[in-house]
C-alpha positions as CSV (number, residue, x, y, z in Angstrom):
1,M,3.4,37.8,-14.3
2,M,4.4,35.7,-11.4
3,K,3.5,31.2,-10.7
4,R,0.9,31.3,-7.1
5,S,3.5,29.1,-5.0
6,H,1.4,26.6,-2.8
7,S,3.1,24.5,0.4
8,G,2.1,21.4,0.8
9,V,3.0,19.9,4.2
10,F,2.8,16.2,5.1
11,W,3.8,15.6,8.7
12,D,4.4,12.2,10.4
13,A,2.5,13.4,14.0
14,V,3.6,9.9,14.9
15,R,7.4,9.8,14.5
16,C,6.9,14.4,15.3
17,P,3.5,14.5,17.9
18,L,2.3,17.8,17.1
19,P,1.5,20.5,20.3
20,R,-1.8,19.0,22.6
21,G,-3.7,21.4,23.6
22,M,-4.0,23.3,20.0
23,S,-6.9,22.8,17.7
24,P,-5.7,22.1,14.3
25,D,-7.4,25.7,13.3
26,E,-5.4,27.5,14.7
27,I,-1.7,24.7,14.7
28,H,-2.5,25.2,10.7
29,K,-2.1,28.9,11.0
30,R,1.1,29.1,12.1
31,I,2.3,26.3,9.8
32,E,0.7,29.0,7.4
33,L,2.2,32.1,9.1
34,Y,5.5,31.0,9.7
35,L,5.3,30.1,5.7
36,H,3.9,33.0,3.8
37,E,6.4,34.9,6.2
38,G,9.6,33.6,5.3
39,E,12.2,33.1,2.9
40,E,10.4,30.5,0.7
41,D,8.0,33.6,-1.2
42,I,4.8,30.8,-0.8
43,T,1.6,33.5,-1.9
44,G,-1.1,30.3,-2.5
45,Q,-2.6,28.5,-0.4
46,T,-0.8,26.0,2.5
47,Y,-2.6,22.6,2.5
48,I,-1.5,20.3,6.1
49,W,-2.1,16.0,5.7
50,V,-0.9,15.1,9.0
51,Y,-0.8,10.5,9.4
52,V,-1.6,9.2,13.1
53,D,-1.4,6.4,14.8
54,E,-4.9,5.4,13.9
55,T,-5.0,2.7,16.8
56,D,-3.5,4.7,19.1
57,K,-6.8,6.3,21.0
58,E,-4.5,8.7,23.3
59,G,-3.0,11.3,21.0
60,P,-5.1,14.4,20.4
61,W,-7.1,13.3,16.9
62,V,-9.0,11.0,18.3
63,G,-12.7,12.2,17.6
64,S,-14.1,13.1,14.9
65,Y,-10.7,13.9,13.5
66,L,-10.4,10.8,11.1
67,T,-14.0,9.9,10.4
68,D,-15.0,13.5,8.6
69,K,-14.3,14.2,5.9
70,T,-14.1,18.1,6.3
71,W,-11.9,20.9,8.4
72,E,-12.2,24.1,8.7
73,S,-8.4,24.6,9.1
74,R,-7.3,22.1,6.0
75,I,-5.5,20.0,7.8
76,Y,-5.9,16.1,6.5
77,F,-6.2,13.3,9.6
78,L,-5.4,10.5,7.9
79,P,-4.5,7.5,9.1
80,G,-0.8,6.1,8.3
81,G,-0.5,3.1,11.0
82,A,1.9,2.4,13.8
83,D,4.3,1.5,11.4
84,R,6.9,3.3,10.2
85,Y,7.0,2.0,7.0
86,K,3.9,2.2,6.0
87,R,3.2,5.6,6.8
88,R,6.2,7.1,4.3
89,C,4.1,4.4,2.3
90,R,1.0,6.3,2.6
91,M,3.0,10.0,2.7
92,L,4.0,9.4,-0.8
93,T,1.8,8.3,-2.6
94,D,0.2,11.6,-1.0
95,I,3.1,13.9,-2.3
96,L,2.8,12.3,-6.0
97,L,-1.0,13.0,-5.4
98,W,-0.6,15.8,-4.5
99,R,2.2,16.8,-7.7
100,R,-0.6,16.2,-10.2
101,D,-2.8,19.3,-8.5
102,F,0.0,21.6,-7.1
103,H,2.7,22.9,-10.3
104,P,6.4,23.8,-9.6
105,P,7.7,26.9,-7.6
106,S,5.7,25.1,-4.9
107,L,7.0,24.2,-1.9
108,L,6.6,20.6,0.0
109,L,7.2,20.2,3.4
110,V,7.5,17.2,5.1
111,V,7.9,16.7,8.9
112,S,9.2,13.4,9.5
113,D,12.5,11.8,11.1
114,K,14.9,9.7,10.2
115,V,14.3,10.2,6.8
116,K,17.5,10.6,5.2
117,N,17.6,7.3,6.3
118,D,15.6,5.2,4.0
119,F,16.6,5.9,0.3
120,L,14.4,5.3,-1.5
121,F,12.1,8.0,0.2
122,S,14.9,10.7,0.2
123,Y,15.5,10.1,-3.8
124,R,11.9,10.3,-4.4
125,L,11.8,13.6,-2.4
126,T,15.8,15.0,-4.3
127,M,13.7,13.6,-7.4
128,I,11.0,16.1,-7.0
129,A,13.2,18.7,-5.5
130,R,15.1,18.4,-9.1
131,T,11.4,19.1,-11.4
132,A,12.0,22.7,-10.2
133,Y,9.5,21.7,-6.6
134,R,11.0,23.8,-3.2
135,V,11.7,20.9,-1.1
136,F,13.1,20.6,2.6
137,L,12.6,18.1,5.3
138,A,12.4,19.0,9.3
139,A,13.4,16.6,11.4
140,P,13.2,17.1,15.5
141,D,15.7,16.6,17.0
142,E,15.6,15.1,20.8
143,N,15.3,17.7,22.6
144,Y,11.8,18.4,20.3
145,Q,9.1,19.1,23.0
146,P,5.7,20.4,20.8
147,D,4.1,21.1,24.3
148,T,6.0,23.5,26.1
149,D,7.4,25.3,22.7
150,A,6.2,28.7,22.7
151,R,8.4,29.5,19.4
152,W,5.9,26.3,17.7
153,P,6.6,25.7,14.8
154,E,9.4,28.4,13.9
155,S,12.2,26.6,16.5
156,L,11.2,22.9,14.5
157,F,11.5,24.9,11.4
158,V,15.2,26.6,12.0
159,R,17.0,23.9,10.0
160,L,15.9,22.3,7.1
161,F,17.7,19.9,4.3
162,S,16.4,20.9,0.8
163,F,16.5,18.0,-1.3
164,A,17.8,20.2,-4.1
165,D,21.2,20.8,-2.3
166,G,21.1,17.9,-0.6
167,K,22.7,19.8,2.6
168,Y,20.9,22.3,6.0
169,C,20.1,25.3,5.2
């Protein structure tokens, strides 16, 4: 009997913005579609946590996203603040809690920039990968333009870093 493989996506929307004008439900559907059609054999649910700077009153998450506790799209918008270190601490805490509910071979995808330069954060992700989770990093390049990219999120996920292998795949 094959285990269901769920996916957890942890997204730093301050360093890697989501497309403006796209509803959370549409964002979730696009990400889930990409993961289910990929090579990772995702058979379960896709859960997405998005970390935003709650002090930014111009962001697409302004409104009820941070105050409502349920969303039909299964995207959880969470306050992460403007400080990168604090966002990563919050993200790492949520990842560790997620692991309690979703066991290997579940997929963990972190979307952020400069993660490999953060020794503690990348070390923790490497340790999670060593426990049979499939752990990847999607980092935007300098040309990342989610608002104008018709292939989003596929274009962002073309080059993923595997924490199990220690290289890009």
